[in-house]
Amino acid sequence: FRTIDVEEAYSGARIEGDKITLEFVKTMMEDFKNQKKLHKRYAFQILHEVKELLAPLPTLVNVNVPNDTHITICGDIHGQYFDLMNIFDLNGLPSDENPYLFNGDFVDRGSFSAEVIFTLFAFKCLYNSGMHLSRGNHESKSMNKMYGFHGEVKSKYNESMAEIFSELFCCLPLAHVLNKRIFVVHGGLFSRDGVKLSDIRSIDRFREPPDEGLMCELLWSDPHPGLGRIPSKRGAGVAFGSDVTQKFLEENNLELVVRSHEVKEEGYEEEHGGKLITVFSAPNYCDQMNNKGAFIKFVAPKLKPQFTKFVSVPHPNVRPMAYANNIFSWLS
Ligand SMILES: O=C(O)c1nn[nH]c1-c1ccccc1
Ligand SMILES: [Mn+2]
Ligand SMILES: [Mn+2]
């Protein structure tokens, strides 16, 4: 990226002296609010830097939340940049003192996905322990080609940048554990008993999500209110019951599963007798679902979930899926 010159006429956010600063990120967020694009030089610089932070991470990341501090968990954002800005208005900007964990599905569907992911990645570069990112099933090349992110990046930036995003998504961790007690993952649990945290840590995540196995199920599974396992309506992952959640928690000495991946009318839902929480942070999803968004704040040492619900905010007149290039994806 250092070989890309920045024209005099460029009036947008600039990274001075090779260091990403809070001032740069704030200016970039303002530019994005005004539908301005980040200069390719700085865009490639963020992607280069964040790869160096993501690639060395373990596939299962242990996050420590010291006593009397907190962490905020957000679910699917799906390119709804103006609702992401609203979350930061409600709950403060990310920082080492106000850390966030975004639990996958940052992109696709909403037509401001590039702005969402550049903002999340820039905060990761700025405050490494203030921004944690889990992979969702939409952080994948096949989904991005069908549901808009690939087309959006090609349209706003270029094809090579779209390829770099696909590479970067393969570096994202697949799950996090807060204080060795709360398991956070985008999709859910498994088609077999006996999965240990060490099995998850051992997954080779540097690939597109497979159609079956632990990595697929972490990104695709859904809870169901009954017992046992039934086939998933999505054709990937499994629908797992409250006994499956209970057994997984017991076998791994955990207290709670927090996952996302499903729209919820109130933005969140406590299921499986309170042992599993779904949190979804894209309000009025696709400009049509009329759902609320939510985020969860956990304060140590109790780590009792504190829910905040919120409604959607206005956004510029660009419809969801505006960059999807597959007519069938407009029909779904
Ligand atoms: O696009 C979504 O809403 C979504 N979020 N997670 N998974 C999906 C999805 C997957 C396949 C087909 C349709 C939606
Ligand atoms: Mn989703
Ligand atoms: Mn999902």
Short mmCIF file of N, CA and C in Angstrom, two decimals, residues 102-240:
data_model
loop_
_atom_site.label_atom_id
_atom_site.label_comp_id
_atom_site.label_asym_id
_atom_site.label_seq_id
_atom_site.Cartn_x
_atom_site.Cartn_y
_atom_site.Cartn_z
N PHE A 102 -17.69 -8.36 18.62
CA PHE A 102 -18.69 -8.47 17.55
C PHE A 102 -18.72 -9.93 17.09
N ASN A 103 -19.90 -10.53 17.12
CA ASN A 103 -20.04 -11.97 17.05
C ASN A 103 -20.42 -12.45 15.65
N GLY A 104 -19.78 -11.91 14.61
CA GLY A 104 -19.93 -12.42 13.25
C GLY A 104 -21.02 -11.76 12.43
N ASP A 105 -21.05 -12.10 11.15
CA ASP A 105 -22.01 -11.52 10.19
C ASP A 105 -21.95 -10.00 10.21
N PHE A 106 -20.74 -9.46 10.00
CA PHE A 106 -20.54 -8.01 9.94
C PHE A 106 -21.08 -7.47 8.61
N VAL A 107 -20.99 -8.30 7.58
CA VAL A 107 -21.23 -7.86 6.19
C VAL A 107 -22.37 -8.66 5.55
N ASP A 108 -22.69 -8.28 4.28
CA ASP A 108 -23.76 -8.89 3.48
C ASP A 108 -25.14 -8.35 3.88
N ARG A 109 -26.05 -8.38 2.87
CA ARG A 109 -27.43 -7.88 3.06
C ARG A 109 -27.46 -6.36 3.10
N GLY A 110 -26.99 -5.73 4.16
CA GLY A 110 -26.97 -4.26 4.22
C GLY A 110 -25.94 -3.72 3.24
N SER A 111 -26.23 -2.54 2.66
CA SER A 111 -25.37 -2.03 1.57
C SER A 111 -24.30 -1.06 2.04
N PHE A 112 -23.98 -1.09 3.33
CA PHE A 112 -22.87 -0.29 3.85
C PHE A 112 -21.87 -1.21 4.56
N SER A 113 -21.71 -2.42 3.98
CA SER A 113 -20.86 -3.45 4.61
C SER A 113 -19.39 -3.03 4.62
N ALA A 114 -18.91 -2.38 3.56
CA ALA A 114 -17.50 -1.96 3.52
C ALA A 114 -17.23 -0.98 4.66
N GLU A 115 -18.14 -0.06 4.89
CA GLU A 115 -17.97 0.93 5.96
C GLU A 115 -17.97 0.25 7.33
N VAL A 116 -18.83 -0.77 7.49
CA VAL A 116 -18.88 -1.50 8.77
C VAL A 116 -17.54 -2.19 9.02
N ILE A 117 -17.06 -2.94 8.02
CA ILE A 117 -15.88 -3.77 8.27
C ILE A 117 -14.62 -2.91 8.41
N PHE A 118 -14.51 -1.83 7.65
CA PHE A 118 -13.34 -0.95 7.82
C PHE A 118 -13.34 -0.32 9.21
N THR A 119 -14.54 0.01 9.72
CA THR A 119 -14.62 0.61 11.06
C THR A 119 -14.22 -0.41 12.13
N LEU A 120 -14.74 -1.63 12.03
CA LEU A 120 -14.40 -2.66 13.03
C LEU A 120 -12.92 -3.00 12.97
N PHE A 121 -12.39 -3.16 11.75
CA PHE A 121 -10.96 -3.50 11.60
C PHE A 121 -10.07 -2.34 12.07
N ALA A 122 -10.49 -1.10 11.81
CA ALA A 122 -9.67 0.04 12.23
C ALA A 122 -9.60 0.12 13.76
N PHE A 123 -10.73 -0.15 14.42
CA PHE A 123 -10.71 -0.16 15.89
C PHE A 123 -9.86 -1.32 16.41
N LYS A 124 -9.86 -2.45 15.69
CA LYS A 124 -9.01 -3.58 16.10
C LYS A 124 -7.54 -3.17 16.05
N CYS A 125 -7.17 -2.42 15.00
CA CYS A 125 -5.79 -1.92 14.88
C CYS A 125 -5.47 -0.90 15.97
N LEU A 126 -6.46 -0.10 16.31
CA LEU A 126 -6.25 1.00 17.27
C LEU A 126 -6.20 0.47 18.71
N TYR A 127 -7.16 -0.40 19.04
CA TYR A 127 -7.25 -0.96 20.41
C TYR A 127 -7.38 -2.48 20.31
N ASN A 128 -6.25 -3.17 20.26
CA ASN A 128 -6.27 -4.61 20.04
C ASN A 128 -7.10 -5.34 21.09
N SER A 129 -7.04 -4.93 22.34
CA SER A 129 -7.83 -5.62 23.37
C SER A 129 -9.18 -4.94 23.60
N GLY A 130 -9.48 -3.95 22.77
CA GLY A 130 -10.78 -3.29 22.90
C GLY A 130 -11.76 -3.72 21.83
N MET A 131 -11.30 -4.61 20.94
CA MET A 131 -12.16 -5.05 19.82
C MET A 131 -11.88 -6.52 19.53
N HIS A 132 -12.87 -7.38 19.80
CA HIS A 132 -12.74 -8.81 19.51
C HIS A 132 -13.74 -9.14 18.41
N LEU A 133 -13.34 -10.01 17.47
CA LEU A 133 -14.16 -10.30 16.29
C LEU A 133 -14.24 -11.80 16.08
N SER A 134 -15.48 -12.32 16.02
CA SER A 134 -15.72 -13.75 15.72
C SER A 134 -16.15 -13.88 14.28
N ARG A 135 -15.81 -14.99 13.64
CA ARG A 135 -16.25 -15.22 12.27
C ARG A 135 -17.72 -15.65 12.25
N GLY A 136 -18.48 -15.12 11.32
CA GLY A 136 -19.85 -15.59 11.08
C GLY A 136 -19.90 -16.36 9.77
N ASN A 137 -21.03 -17.01 9.50
CA ASN A 137 -21.11 -17.73 8.23
C ASN A 137 -21.08 -16.79 7.03
N HIS A 138 -21.34 -15.51 7.26
CA HIS A 138 -21.26 -14.52 6.18
C HIS A 138 -19.86 -13.98 5.98
N GLU A 139 -18.91 -14.36 6.81
CA GLU A 139 -17.51 -14.01 6.54
C GLU A 139 -16.93 -15.15 5.71
N SER A 140 -17.48 -15.27 4.50
CA SER A 140 -17.05 -16.35 3.60
C SER A 140 -17.29 -15.92 2.15
N LYS A 141 -16.41 -16.40 1.27
CA LYS A 141 -16.42 -15.95 -0.12
C LYS A 141 -17.75 -16.28 -0.81
N SER A 142 -18.23 -17.49 -0.59
CA SER A 142 -19.45 -17.90 -1.31
C SER A 142 -20.65 -17.06 -0.88
N MET A 143 -20.74 -16.80 0.43
CA MET A 143 -21.88 -15.99 0.90
C MET A 143 -21.73 -14.55 0.40
N ASN A 144 -20.48 -14.01 0.44
CA ASN A 144 -20.25 -12.62 0.03
C ASN A 144 -20.56 -12.42 -1.45
N LYS A 145 -20.36 -13.45 -2.26
CA LYS A 145 -20.66 -13.32 -3.70
C LYS A 145 -22.17 -13.33 -3.92
N MET A 146 -22.90 -13.99 -3.04
CA MET A 146 -24.34 -14.11 -3.23
C MET A 146 -25.12 -12.98 -2.56
N TYR A 147 -24.61 -12.51 -1.40
CA TYR A 147 -25.42 -11.60 -0.58
C TYR A 147 -24.90 -10.16 -0.51
N GLY A 148 -23.95 -9.81 -1.45
CA GLY A 148 -23.67 -8.41 -1.68
C GLY A 148 -22.31 -7.85 -1.33
N PHE A 149 -21.60 -8.44 -0.34
CA PHE A 149 -20.36 -7.77 0.10
C PHE A 149 -19.31 -7.76 -1.01
N HIS A 150 -19.19 -8.89 -1.73
CA HIS A 150 -18.18 -8.96 -2.81
C HIS A 150 -18.47 -7.89 -3.86
N GLY A 151 -19.71 -7.79 -4.25
CA GLY A 151 -20.10 -6.79 -5.26
C GLY A 151 -19.89 -5.38 -4.77
N GLU A 152 -20.18 -5.17 -3.46
CA GLU A 152 -20.02 -3.82 -2.89
C GLU A 152 -18.55 -3.39 -2.92
N VAL A 153 -17.64 -4.30 -2.52
CA VAL A 153 -16.21 -3.95 -2.50
C VAL A 153 -15.70 -3.74 -3.93
N LYS A 154 -16.14 -4.58 -4.86
CA LYS A 154 -15.73 -4.39 -6.26
C LYS A 154 -16.21 -3.05 -6.77
N SER A 155 -17.43 -2.67 -6.40
CA SER A 155 -17.99 -1.41 -6.89
C SER A 155 -17.33 -0.20 -6.24
N LYS A 156 -17.11 -0.27 -4.91
CA LYS A 156 -16.57 0.91 -4.20
C LYS A 156 -15.05 0.96 -4.25
N TYR A 157 -14.40 -0.22 -4.33
CA TYR A 157 -12.93 -0.26 -4.32
C TYR A 157 -12.45 -1.05 -5.53
N ASN A 158 -12.01 -2.27 -5.35
CA ASN A 158 -11.68 -3.08 -6.54
C ASN A 158 -11.66 -4.57 -6.21
N GLU A 159 -11.49 -5.37 -7.25
CA GLU A 159 -11.57 -6.83 -7.11
C GLU A 159 -10.48 -7.37 -6.19
N SER A 160 -9.27 -6.78 -6.32
CA SER A 160 -8.17 -7.34 -5.50
C SER A 160 -8.44 -7.12 -4.02
N MET A 161 -9.11 -6.02 -3.69
CA MET A 161 -9.45 -5.78 -2.28
C MET A 161 -10.49 -6.81 -1.80
N ALA A 162 -11.42 -7.16 -2.69
CA ALA A 162 -12.43 -8.17 -2.33
C ALA A 162 -11.75 -9.49 -2.02
N GLU A 163 -10.70 -9.82 -2.79
CA GLU A 163 -9.95 -11.06 -2.54
C GLU A 163 -9.24 -11.00 -1.18
N ILE A 164 -8.71 -9.82 -0.86
CA ILE A 164 -7.98 -9.69 0.42
C ILE A 164 -8.94 -9.85 1.60
N PHE A 165 -10.17 -9.33 1.44
CA PHE A 165 -11.17 -9.53 2.51
C PHE A 165 -11.44 -11.02 2.72
N SER A 166 -11.54 -11.77 1.62
CA SER A 166 -11.80 -13.21 1.75
C SER A 166 -10.67 -13.89 2.51
N GLU A 167 -9.43 -13.47 2.21
CA GLU A 167 -8.27 -14.02 2.93
C GLU A 167 -8.34 -13.66 4.41
N LEU A 168 -8.70 -12.39 4.68
CA LEU A 168 -8.74 -11.92 6.07
C LEU A 168 -9.81 -12.65 6.88
N PHE A 169 -10.96 -12.88 6.25
CA PHE A 169 -12.06 -13.55 6.98
C PHE A 169 -11.63 -14.95 7.42
N CYS A 170 -10.71 -15.57 6.63
CA CYS A 170 -10.23 -16.90 7.01
C CYS A 170 -9.30 -16.86 8.23
N CYS A 171 -8.89 -15.64 8.63
CA CYS A 171 -8.02 -15.51 9.81
C CYS A 171 -8.83 -15.28 11.09
N LEU A 172 -10.10 -14.93 10.96
CA LEU A 172 -10.92 -14.60 12.14
C LEU A 172 -11.06 -15.82 13.05
N PRO A 173 -10.95 -15.62 14.36
CA PRO A 173 -11.21 -16.71 15.30
C PRO A 173 -12.64 -17.23 15.16
N LEU A 174 -12.89 -18.45 15.60
CA LEU A 174 -14.22 -19.05 15.45
C LEU A 174 -15.04 -18.96 16.73
N ALA A 175 -14.39 -18.69 17.87
CA ALA A 175 -15.15 -18.62 19.13
C ALA A 175 -14.30 -17.93 20.20
N HIS A 176 -14.98 -17.42 21.21
CA HIS A 176 -14.30 -16.77 22.34
C HIS A 176 -14.88 -17.33 23.64
N VAL A 177 -14.06 -17.31 24.70
CA VAL A 177 -14.57 -17.66 26.04
C VAL A 177 -14.22 -16.49 26.97
N LEU A 178 -15.25 -15.99 27.67
CA LEU A 178 -15.04 -14.87 28.60
C LEU A 178 -14.80 -15.44 30.00
N ASN A 179 -13.66 -15.11 30.57
CA ASN A 179 -13.31 -15.53 31.95
C ASN A 179 -13.54 -17.02 32.19
N LYS A 180 -13.30 -17.83 31.13
CA LYS A 180 -13.42 -19.28 31.21
C LYS A 180 -14.83 -19.72 31.62
N ARG A 181 -15.84 -18.81 31.42
CA ARG A 181 -17.20 -19.13 31.87
C ARG A 181 -18.25 -19.00 30.78
N ILE A 182 -18.07 -18.06 29.86
CA ILE A 182 -19.10 -17.77 28.85
C ILE A 182 -18.54 -18.04 27.45
N PHE A 183 -19.21 -18.95 26.74
CA PHE A 183 -18.78 -19.37 25.41
C PHE A 183 -19.53 -18.54 24.38
N VAL A 184 -18.80 -17.84 23.52
CA VAL A 184 -19.42 -16.94 22.53
C VAL A 184 -19.06 -17.42 21.12
N VAL A 185 -20.08 -17.63 20.29
CA VAL A 185 -19.87 -18.16 18.94
C VAL A 185 -20.99 -17.66 18.05
N HIS A 186 -20.75 -17.57 16.73
CA HIS A 186 -21.79 -16.98 15.87
C HIS A 186 -23.00 -17.89 15.74
N GLY A 187 -22.76 -19.17 15.40
CA GLY A 187 -23.89 -20.08 15.14
C GLY A 187 -24.28 -20.87 16.36
N GLY A 188 -23.54 -21.97 16.64
CA GLY A 188 -23.93 -22.75 17.82
C GLY A 188 -23.15 -24.03 17.96
N LEU A 189 -23.80 -25.08 18.49
CA LEU A 189 -23.15 -26.29 18.94
C LEU A 189 -23.23 -27.41 17.91
N PHE A 190 -23.00 -28.64 18.33
CA PHE A 190 -22.50 -29.69 17.43
C PHE A 190 -23.44 -30.88 17.27
N SER A 191 -23.17 -31.63 16.21
CA SER A 191 -24.03 -32.79 15.93
C SER A 191 -23.57 -34.01 16.74
N ARG A 192 -22.51 -33.86 17.52
CA ARG A 192 -22.10 -34.97 18.39
C ARG A 192 -21.81 -34.45 19.79
N ASP A 193 -21.96 -35.34 20.80
CA ASP A 193 -21.59 -35.00 22.18
C ASP A 193 -20.08 -35.04 22.32
N GLY A 194 -19.61 -34.56 23.43
CA GLY A 194 -18.21 -34.76 23.79
C GLY A 194 -17.24 -33.78 23.18
N VAL A 195 -17.73 -32.72 22.52
CA VAL A 195 -16.78 -31.74 21.96
C VAL A 195 -16.20 -30.91 23.10
N LYS A 196 -14.87 -30.90 23.18
CA LYS A 196 -14.17 -30.14 24.22
C LYS A 196 -13.65 -28.82 23.63
N LEU A 197 -13.39 -27.86 24.48
CA LEU A 197 -12.83 -26.58 24.00
C LEU A 197 -11.51 -26.82 23.27
N SER A 198 -10.77 -27.83 23.72
CA SER A 198 -9.49 -28.13 23.05
C SER A 198 -9.72 -28.59 21.60
N ASP A 199 -10.85 -29.28 21.37
CA ASP A 199 -11.16 -29.69 19.98
C ASP A 199 -11.38 -28.46 19.10
N ILE A 200 -12.02 -27.45 19.67
CA ILE A 200 -12.30 -26.22 18.91
C ILE A 200 -10.99 -25.47 18.65
N ARG A 201 -10.14 -25.44 19.69
CA ARG A 201 -8.84 -24.73 19.56
C ARG A 201 -7.98 -25.39 18.47
N SER A 202 -8.20 -26.69 18.25
CA SER A 202 -7.35 -27.45 17.30
C SER A 202 -7.82 -27.35 15.85
N ILE A 203 -8.98 -26.72 15.63
CA ILE A 203 -9.49 -26.63 14.24
C ILE A 203 -8.52 -25.78 13.41
N ASP A 204 -8.22 -26.21 12.19
CA ASP A 204 -7.49 -25.36 11.23
C ASP A 204 -8.52 -24.45 10.56
N ARG A 205 -8.59 -23.19 10.99
CA ARG A 205 -9.66 -22.27 10.56
C ARG A 205 -9.31 -21.54 9.27
N PHE A 206 -8.10 -21.69 8.77
CA PHE A 206 -7.65 -20.86 7.65
C PHE A 206 -8.14 -21.44 6.31
N ARG A 207 -9.44 -21.36 6.12
CA ARG A 207 -10.06 -21.97 4.94
C ARG A 207 -11.49 -21.43 4.83
N GLU A 208 -12.13 -21.67 3.71
CA GLU A 208 -13.57 -21.37 3.62
C GLU A 208 -14.30 -22.37 4.52
N PRO A 209 -15.42 -21.94 5.11
CA PRO A 209 -16.14 -22.87 6.00
C PRO A 209 -16.57 -24.13 5.23
N PRO A 210 -16.30 -25.32 5.77
CA PRO A 210 -16.71 -26.56 5.11
C PRO A 210 -18.21 -26.79 5.24
N ASP A 211 -18.73 -27.80 4.53
CA ASP A 211 -20.18 -28.07 4.55
C ASP A 211 -20.59 -28.90 5.76
N GLU A 212 -19.60 -29.47 6.47
CA GLU A 212 -19.94 -30.25 7.68
C GLU A 212 -18.74 -30.23 8.62
N GLY A 213 -18.97 -30.75 9.81
CA GLY A 213 -17.90 -30.78 10.82
C GLY A 213 -17.98 -29.61 11.79
N LEU A 214 -17.02 -29.61 12.74
CA LEU A 214 -17.08 -28.64 13.85
C LEU A 214 -17.07 -27.19 13.34
N MET A 215 -16.21 -26.89 12.38
CA MET A 215 -16.12 -25.48 11.93
C MET A 215 -17.44 -25.04 11.30
N CYS A 216 -18.03 -25.93 10.50
CA CYS A 216 -19.33 -25.61 9.87
C CYS A 216 -20.38 -25.37 10.95
N GLU A 217 -20.41 -26.24 11.95
CA GLU A 217 -21.48 -26.16 12.97
C GLU A 217 -21.32 -24.93 13.86
N LEU A 218 -20.09 -24.55 14.16
CA LEU A 218 -19.86 -23.33 14.96
C LEU A 218 -20.48 -22.10 14.27
N LEU A 219 -20.43 -22.10 12.91
CA LEU A 219 -20.88 -20.92 12.16
C LEU A 219 -22.33 -21.00 11.72
N TRP A 220 -22.92 -22.23 11.69
CA TRP A 220 -24.23 -22.40 11.06
C TRP A 220 -25.36 -22.91 11.96
N SER A 221 -25.00 -23.56 13.11
CA SER A 221 -26.05 -24.23 13.90
C SER A 221 -27.01 -23.24 14.57
N ASP A 222 -28.19 -23.76 14.91
CA ASP A 222 -29.23 -22.98 15.60
C ASP A 222 -29.76 -23.80 16.77
N PRO A 223 -30.15 -23.14 17.87
CA PRO A 223 -30.84 -23.87 18.95
C PRO A 223 -32.27 -24.18 18.53
N HIS A 224 -32.86 -25.24 19.11
CA HIS A 224 -34.31 -25.45 18.95
C HIS A 224 -34.86 -25.75 20.34
N PRO A 225 -36.14 -25.46 20.58
CA PRO A 225 -36.68 -25.49 21.95
C PRO A 225 -36.81 -26.90 22.54
N GLY A 226 -36.73 -27.91 21.72
CA GLY A 226 -36.94 -29.27 22.25
C GLY A 226 -35.66 -29.90 22.78
N LEU A 227 -35.59 -31.22 22.67
CA LEU A 227 -34.43 -31.97 23.14
C LEU A 227 -33.75 -32.62 21.95
N GLY A 228 -32.50 -32.95 22.11
CA GLY A 228 -31.79 -33.70 21.08
C GLY A 228 -31.42 -32.84 19.88
N ARG A 229 -31.14 -33.53 18.76
CA ARG A 229 -30.70 -32.82 17.54
C ARG A 229 -31.66 -33.13 16.40
N ILE A 230 -32.01 -32.09 15.63
CA ILE A 230 -32.82 -32.30 14.42
C ILE A 230 -32.13 -31.60 13.26
N PRO A 231 -32.42 -32.01 12.03
CA PRO A 231 -31.73 -31.39 10.88
C PRO A 231 -32.01 -29.88 10.84
N SER A 232 -31.01 -29.10 10.43
CA SER A 232 -31.20 -27.64 10.35
C SER A 232 -31.93 -27.28 9.06
N LYS A 233 -32.87 -26.34 9.15
CA LYS A 233 -33.61 -25.88 7.96
C LYS A 233 -32.66 -25.18 6.98
N ARG A 234 -31.48 -24.81 7.46
CA ARG A 234 -30.57 -24.04 6.60
C ARG A 234 -29.77 -24.93 5.67
N GLY A 235 -29.84 -26.25 5.94
CA GLY A 235 -29.07 -27.15 5.08
C GLY A 235 -27.60 -27.20 5.47
N ALA A 236 -27.24 -26.49 6.56
CA ALA A 236 -25.86 -26.57 7.09
C ALA A 236 -25.95 -26.45 8.60
N GLY A 237 -25.04 -27.09 9.32
CA GLY A 237 -25.11 -27.10 10.78
C GLY A 237 -26.25 -27.98 11.24
N VAL A 238 -26.58 -27.84 12.55
CA VAL A 238 -27.60 -28.71 13.14
C VAL A 238 -28.47 -27.86 14.07
N ALA A 239 -29.71 -28.31 14.30
CA ALA A 239 -30.57 -27.67 15.30
C ALA A 239 -30.41 -28.48 16.58
N PHE A 240 -29.95 -27.81 17.66
CA PHE A 240 -29.59 -28.53 18.89
C PHE A 240 -30.49 -28.10 20.04
#
